[in-house]
Amino acid sequence: MRSVTIVIPVYNEAQSIQENLKEILKYARETADISARILVVNDGSADNTAELVYELSVSEKEIDILSLNRNFGKEAAIKAGLDHASGDAVIVMDSDLQHPPRLLPQMIELWKQGADVVECSKTGCENKTFIQAVLRNFFFIVFELPTGLTIRDQSDFKLLDRKVVAEYCRLPEHTRFFRGLIRWMGYSSAQIYFDVPERSGGNSSWSLLRLARYAVSAIVSFTSFPLHIISGCGLLTFLLSMVFGSKALLDKLSGNAVDGFTTVILLILFIGSALMFSIGLIGIYIAQIYDEVKSRPPYIVSRKGTFTDTVSHENACTERKEDKMP
């Protein structure tokens, strides 16, 4: 019997995690001839998310949990889940039911028909502010134009064949952008479209600032196009300076020079701002290189297993301590 592992990164989802996992498990069991398991990756939750998952695993034997030492971020949690998943295929999805569990049987069926990757794309955006919508569209333009990879409206809700998982886990980079890398790998894929439902409970931990940092990291890890923009702006500034410099020289020679104190101040401020922006952009790339060359692991596991495994481990530790007592 073929098997599928569902990897679910979680962070502070105690409010609804048990009900949501039951809902996901219900649909995962609907596919005939497929053995499904759930691997919950606890990304350093500060609440009792891990305890609730352990508690549920007592009655739901298909649920395992992988706890990380601290909050390493969603990309690291996905990588940890893929590293430890054991199925013939792996599904990555969120725990808040905004990735509809009802699509699981359809995803598995498309995989059985030969698709290496099954991608779930959004037909409508979640409730976003005007600023979020503008920044979102700007990100897609900046990412897609230089890379040639289309990721608009895609999500992290994907099914990956075992060979895709193996190749993804072999990629050496530390900073990752999951949906971009899966596109870049170029495996045959099938598409499923869905409307994004409301969260089943709680609030998203993704603030506008965190989303902006995530977007910058994704762009920098995939393309050097912003650095070429700096070179282009430098060339354009040089050409404009030649034009205005020539005009100023001609005006001076003809005796028509105009007092340009305000213009000079504005030019200095403009050029200074452009230089600071350029240095900052270069600094982002250098910081990315610095993070890569440190070669630190993307995550550290604190515990893996079901509730039963944890109890057995704790009992064994207690027995060892008692054996050492005089």
Short mmCIF file of C-alpha atoms in Angstrom, two decimals:
data_model
loop_
_atom_site.label_atom_id
_atom_site.label_comp_id
_atom_site.label_asym_id
_atom_site.label_seq_id
_atom_site.Cartn_x
_atom_site.Cartn_y
_atom_site.Cartn_z
CA MET A 1 0.00 0.00 0.00
CA ARG A 2 1.34 3.44 -0.95
CA SER A 3 1.67 6.01 1.79
CA VAL A 4 1.27 9.78 2.08
CA THR A 5 2.63 11.97 4.86
CA ILE A 6 0.93 15.31 5.52
CA VAL A 7 3.41 17.87 6.89
CA ILE A 8 1.76 20.65 8.91
CA PRO A 9 3.94 23.46 10.34
CA VAL A 10 2.32 25.04 13.40
CA TYR A 11 3.12 28.02 15.60
CA ASN A 12 0.89 29.05 18.51
CA GLU A 13 -2.21 27.26 17.17
CA ALA A 14 -3.50 25.93 20.51
CA GLN A 15 -6.91 27.57 20.07
CA SER A 16 -8.03 25.22 17.30
CA ILE A 17 -5.27 22.70 16.59
CA GLN A 18 -7.09 19.56 17.79
CA GLU A 19 -10.33 20.24 15.89
CA ASN A 20 -8.40 21.17 12.75
CA LEU A 21 -6.23 18.05 12.84
CA LYS A 22 -9.33 15.88 13.21
CA GLU A 23 -10.84 17.59 10.16
CA ILE A 24 -7.67 17.07 8.12
CA LEU A 25 -7.42 13.43 9.20
CA LYS A 26 -11.05 12.81 8.22
CA TYR A 27 -10.39 13.76 4.59
CA ALA A 28 -6.99 12.06 4.52
CA ARG A 29 -8.68 8.74 5.32
CA GLU A 30 -11.10 9.00 2.40
CA THR A 31 -8.67 7.87 -0.30
CA ALA A 32 -8.71 4.12 -0.88
CA ASP A 33 -5.46 2.14 -1.01
CA ILE A 34 -3.51 4.98 0.61
CA SER A 35 -2.05 4.97 4.10
CA ALA A 36 -2.00 8.55 5.39
CA ARG A 37 -0.09 9.97 8.34
CA ILE A 38 0.17 13.49 9.72
CA LEU A 39 3.49 14.98 10.82
CA VAL A 40 2.94 18.15 12.84
CA VAL A 41 6.04 20.36 12.97
CA ASN A 42 5.85 22.48 16.11
CA ASP A 43 7.94 25.55 15.25
CA GLY A 44 8.77 26.59 18.79
CA SER A 45 5.24 27.49 19.86
CA ALA A 46 5.05 29.59 23.02
CA ASP A 47 1.62 28.20 23.97
CA ASN A 48 0.56 24.59 24.63
CA THR A 49 0.19 23.60 20.97
CA ALA A 50 2.66 20.72 21.32
CA GLU A 51 0.93 19.31 24.41
CA LEU A 52 -2.43 19.34 22.64
CA VAL A 53 -0.99 17.51 19.63
CA TYR A 54 0.64 14.91 21.89
CA GLU A 55 -2.69 14.48 23.68
CA LEU A 56 -4.55 13.95 20.40
CA SER A 57 -1.97 11.43 19.18
CA VAL A 58 -3.07 9.06 21.98
CA SER A 59 -6.40 8.44 20.24
CA GLU A 60 -5.34 9.26 16.66
CA LYS A 61 -2.42 6.94 15.97
CA GLU A 62 -1.76 8.47 12.54
CA ILE A 63 -0.49 11.70 14.12
CA ASP A 64 3.21 12.29 14.86
CA ILE A 65 4.88 15.47 16.07
CA LEU A 66 8.29 17.00 15.45
CA SER A 67 9.17 19.80 17.88
CA LEU A 68 11.88 22.35 17.09
CA ASN A 69 13.96 24.01 19.80
CA ARG A 70 12.66 27.50 18.97
CA ASN A 71 10.79 29.41 16.30
CA PHE A 72 13.00 28.97 13.22
CA GLY A 73 10.37 30.21 10.75
CA LYS A 74 7.93 28.53 8.39
CA GLU A 75 10.49 27.71 5.69
CA ALA A 76 12.70 25.91 8.21
CA ALA A 77 9.66 24.08 9.60
CA ILE A 78 8.71 22.90 6.10
CA LYS A 79 12.28 21.72 5.51
CA ALA A 80 12.24 19.85 8.84
CA GLY A 81 8.96 18.17 7.94
CA LEU A 82 10.19 17.11 4.51
CA ASP A 83 13.45 15.79 6.00
CA HIS A 84 11.54 13.58 8.44
CA ALA A 85 8.52 12.59 6.29
CA SER A 86 8.50 8.94 5.25
CA GLY A 87 5.66 8.64 2.73
CA ASP A 88 5.77 7.87 -0.99
CA ALA A 89 4.35 11.38 -1.36
CA VAL A 90 4.31 14.35 1.00
CA ILE A 91 1.63 17.03 1.29
CA VAL A 92 2.50 20.39 2.85
CA MET A 93 -0.41 22.41 4.22
CA ASP A 94 -1.34 24.93 6.92
CA SER A 95 -3.16 23.96 10.08
CA ASP A 96 -5.75 26.78 10.07
CA LEU A 97 -7.93 25.14 7.35
CA GLN A 98 -7.28 28.00 4.91
CA HIS A 99 -5.80 25.17 2.86
CA PRO A 100 -9.06 23.19 2.48
CA PRO A 101 -8.67 19.55 3.64
CA ARG A 102 -11.46 18.52 1.24
CA LEU A 103 -8.88 18.83 -1.57
CA LEU A 104 -6.67 16.07 -0.15
CA PRO A 105 -8.38 13.15 -1.98
CA GLN A 106 -8.25 15.10 -5.26
CA MET A 107 -4.55 15.88 -4.79
CA ILE A 108 -3.73 12.26 -4.06
CA GLU A 109 -5.73 11.12 -7.10
CA LEU A 110 -3.78 13.47 -9.40
CA TRP A 111 -0.55 12.11 -7.95
CA LYS A 112 -1.69 8.54 -8.59
CA GLN A 113 -2.34 9.58 -12.20
CA GLY A 114 1.32 10.55 -12.61
CA ALA A 115 1.81 14.15 -11.46
CA ASP A 116 5.08 14.67 -9.60
CA VAL A 117 3.79 17.89 -8.03
CA VAL A 118 0.20 18.91 -7.30
CA GLU A 119 -0.04 22.66 -6.72
CA CYS A 120 -3.03 24.35 -5.12
CA SER A 121 -3.52 27.94 -6.29
CA LYS A 122 -5.84 30.60 -4.91
CA THR A 123 -8.68 31.91 -7.06
CA GLY A 124 -9.29 34.77 -4.65
CA CYS A 125 -7.16 36.58 -2.11
CA GLU A 126 -7.77 36.62 1.61
CA ASN A 127 -9.07 39.81 3.15
CA LYS A 128 -6.18 42.22 2.59
CA THR A 129 -5.75 45.93 3.07
CA PHE A 130 -5.04 48.17 0.10
CA ILE A 131 -1.37 48.46 1.09
CA GLN A 132 -1.03 44.67 1.41
CA ALA A 133 -2.60 44.17 -2.04
CA VAL A 134 -0.25 46.74 -3.64
CA LEU A 135 2.84 45.24 -2.00
CA ARG A 136 1.73 41.75 -2.97
CA ASN A 137 1.41 42.66 -6.65
CA PHE A 138 4.73 44.54 -6.54
CA PHE A 139 6.42 41.45 -5.10
CA PHE A 140 5.09 39.20 -7.86
CA ILE A 141 6.28 41.63 -10.55
CA VAL A 142 9.77 41.98 -9.07
CA PHE A 143 10.08 38.21 -8.52
CA GLU A 144 8.57 36.88 -11.74
CA LEU A 145 10.10 39.23 -14.33
CA PRO A 146 13.78 38.41 -13.71
CA THR A 147 13.34 34.75 -12.71
CA GLY A 148 10.76 33.70 -15.32
CA LEU A 149 8.99 31.66 -12.62
CA THR A 150 5.23 32.16 -12.28
CA ILE A 151 4.13 31.93 -8.66
CA ARG A 152 1.23 34.39 -8.62
CA ASP A 153 -1.70 33.13 -6.51
CA GLN A 154 0.20 29.96 -5.59
CA SER A 155 0.36 28.72 -2.02
CA ASP A 156 2.48 26.36 0.04
CA PHE A 157 -0.37 23.83 -0.20
CA LYS A 158 1.35 21.21 -2.39
CA LEU A 159 1.76 17.48 -2.87
CA LEU A 160 5.28 16.31 -3.73
CA ASP A 161 6.31 12.89 -4.99
CA ARG A 162 9.08 11.19 -3.03
CA LYS A 163 11.69 11.97 -5.72
CA VAL A 164 10.78 15.67 -5.56
CA VAL A 165 11.13 15.64 -1.78
CA ALA A 166 14.53 13.96 -2.06
CA GLU A 167 15.81 16.57 -4.53
CA TYR A 168 14.41 19.45 -2.48
CA CYS A 169 16.11 18.20 0.67
CA ARG A 170 19.41 17.91 -1.22
CA LEU A 171 19.43 21.59 -2.20
CA PRO A 172 22.32 23.22 -0.30
CA GLU A 173 21.02 26.72 0.38
CA HIS A 174 20.06 27.81 3.88
CA THR A 175 17.63 30.58 2.91
CA ARG A 176 14.68 29.01 1.12
CA PHE A 177 11.49 30.05 -0.65
CA PHE A 178 9.45 26.86 -0.86
CA ARG A 179 6.98 27.67 -3.62
CA GLY A 180 9.68 29.31 -5.73
CA LEU A 181 12.08 26.38 -5.40
CA ILE A 182 9.41 23.84 -6.32
CA ARG A 183 8.69 25.85 -9.48
CA TRP A 184 12.40 26.18 -10.23
CA MET A 185 12.91 22.39 -10.00
CA GLY A 186 10.65 21.96 -13.03
CA TYR A 187 8.89 18.67 -12.28
CA SER A 188 5.61 17.84 -14.02
CA SER A 189 2.73 19.38 -12.12
CA ALA A 190 -1.04 19.48 -11.92
CA GLN A 191 -3.09 22.45 -10.73
CA ILE A 192 -6.04 22.70 -8.35
CA TYR A 193 -7.74 26.04 -7.72
CA PHE A 194 -9.53 26.97 -4.50
CA ASP A 195 -11.16 29.91 -2.76
CA VAL A 196 -9.42 30.83 0.47
CA PRO A 197 -11.81 30.30 3.42
CA GLU A 198 -11.69 32.19 6.69
CA ARG A 199 -9.32 31.01 9.41
CA SER A 200 -10.94 28.43 11.66
CA GLY A 201 -9.69 30.24 14.75
CA GLY A 202 -7.04 32.59 16.12
CA ASN A 203 -5.12 35.29 14.28
CA SER A 204 -2.36 35.06 11.72
CA SER A 205 1.16 35.52 13.09
CA TRP A 206 2.25 37.14 9.81
CA SER A 207 2.50 40.90 10.34
CA LEU A 208 3.07 43.33 7.46
CA LEU A 209 6.71 43.78 8.49
CA ARG A 210 7.28 40.02 8.66
CA LEU A 211 5.71 39.54 5.23
CA ALA A 212 7.92 42.31 3.82
CA ARG A 213 11.06 40.66 5.22
CA TYR A 214 9.93 37.31 3.82
CA ALA A 215 9.38 38.86 0.38
CA VAL A 216 12.81 40.53 0.37
CA SER A 217 14.46 37.25 1.39
CA ALA A 218 12.64 35.39 -1.40
CA ILE A 219 13.72 37.91 -4.06
CA VAL A 220 17.34 38.09 -2.88
CA SER A 221 17.65 34.29 -2.73
CA PHE A 222 16.45 33.89 -6.32
CA THR A 223 17.79 36.77 -8.41
CA SER A 224 20.50 39.44 -8.56
CA PHE A 225 18.22 41.66 -10.66
CA PRO A 226 18.01 44.43 -8.00
CA LEU A 227 21.80 44.81 -8.21
CA HIS A 228 21.54 45.30 -11.96
CA ILE A 229 18.93 48.00 -11.32
CA ILE A 230 21.54 49.86 -9.25
CA SER A 231 23.98 49.68 -12.17
CA GLY A 232 21.28 50.93 -14.55
CA CYS A 233 20.40 53.82 -12.24
CA GLY A 234 24.09 54.71 -11.97
CA LEU A 235 24.41 54.80 -15.76
CA LEU A 236 21.25 56.90 -16.09
CA THR A 237 22.48 59.34 -13.44
CA PHE A 238 25.81 59.65 -15.26
CA LEU A 239 24.10 60.45 -18.57
CA LEU A 240 21.82 63.03 -16.94
CA SER A 241 24.79 64.63 -15.19
CA MET A 242 26.56 64.92 -18.56
CA VAL A 243 23.53 66.65 -20.08
CA PHE A 244 22.96 69.09 -17.21
CA GLY A 245 26.70 69.65 -16.78
CA SER A 246 27.08 70.57 -20.44
CA LYS A 247 24.11 72.94 -20.21
CA ALA A 248 25.51 74.58 -17.07
CA LEU A 249 28.90 75.03 -18.75
CA LEU A 250 27.34 76.62 -21.83
CA ASP A 251 25.27 78.96 -19.65
CA LYS A 252 28.40 79.95 -17.75
CA LEU A 253 30.36 80.67 -20.93
CA SER A 254 27.50 82.70 -22.41
CA GLY A 255 27.09 84.73 -19.23
CA ASN A 256 23.59 83.37 -18.51
CA ALA A 257 24.43 81.36 -15.40
CA VAL A 258 21.51 81.21 -12.96
CA ASP A 259 21.86 80.97 -9.19
CA GLY A 260 21.08 77.33 -8.49
CA PHE A 261 21.48 76.94 -4.72
CA THR A 262 18.10 75.18 -4.29
CA THR A 263 18.77 72.92 -7.26
CA VAL A 264 22.18 71.94 -5.89
CA ILE A 265 20.70 71.08 -2.47
CA LEU A 266 17.96 68.97 -4.05
CA LEU A 267 20.48 67.15 -6.25
CA ILE A 268 22.72 66.42 -3.27
CA LEU A 269 19.78 65.07 -1.27
CA PHE A 270 18.58 62.96 -4.20
CA ILE A 271 22.00 61.49 -4.97
CA GLY A 272 22.72 60.91 -1.28
CA SER A 273 19.42 59.08 -0.82
CA ALA A 274 20.06 56.97 -3.92
CA LEU A 275 23.52 56.06 -2.64
CA MET A 276 22.20 55.08 0.80
CA PHE A 277 19.47 52.95 -0.81
CA SER A 278 22.03 51.26 -3.06
CA ILE A 279 24.38 50.55 -0.16
CA GLY A 280 21.47 49.14 1.85
CA LEU A 281 20.48 46.83 -1.02
CA ILE A 282 24.05 45.61 -1.42
CA GLY A 283 24.13 45.08 2.34
CA ILE A 284 21.08 42.80 2.13
CA TYR A 285 22.87 40.60 -0.42
CA ILE A 286 26.03 40.54 1.71
CA ALA A 287 23.98 39.56 4.77
CA GLN A 288 22.41 36.73 2.76
CA ILE A 289 25.87 35.52 1.73
CA TYR A 290 27.02 35.76 5.35
CA ASP A 291 24.11 33.59 6.50
CA GLU A 292 24.89 31.01 3.81
CA VAL A 293 28.63 30.71 4.50
CA LYS A 294 28.03 30.17 8.23
CA SER A 295 26.46 26.83 7.21
CA ARG A 296 24.35 26.58 10.33
CA PRO A 297 21.55 23.99 10.22
CA PRO A 298 18.19 25.55 9.30
CA TYR A 299 16.58 24.01 12.39
CA ILE A 300 17.31 21.97 15.53
CA VAL A 301 14.93 19.22 16.64
CA SER A 302 14.09 18.99 20.33
CA ARG A 303 11.77 15.97 20.19
CA LYS A 304 10.11 13.68 17.68
CA GLY A 305 7.38 11.09 18.12
CA THR A 306 3.87 10.50 19.42
CA PHE A 307 2.61 10.95 22.95
CA THR A 308 3.32 7.27 23.65
CA ASP A 309 6.91 7.65 22.44
CA THR A 310 7.36 10.67 24.71
CA VAL A 311 5.98 8.88 27.79
CA SER A 312 8.21 5.85 27.09
CA HIS A 313 11.23 8.15 26.71
CA GLU A 314 10.49 9.95 29.98
CA ASN A 315 9.94 6.64 31.82
CA ALA A 316 13.22 5.31 30.47
CA CYS A 317 15.05 8.44 31.64
CA THR A 318 13.48 8.09 35.10
CA GLU A 319 14.51 4.43 35.30
CA ARG A 320 18.10 5.30 34.34
CA LYS A 321 18.25 7.95 37.07
CA GLU A 322 16.91 5.47 39.65
CA ASP A 323 19.50 2.89 38.60
CA LYS A 324 22.29 5.40 39.28
CA MET A 325 21.04 6.20 42.77
CA PRO A 326 22.97 4.40 45.56
#
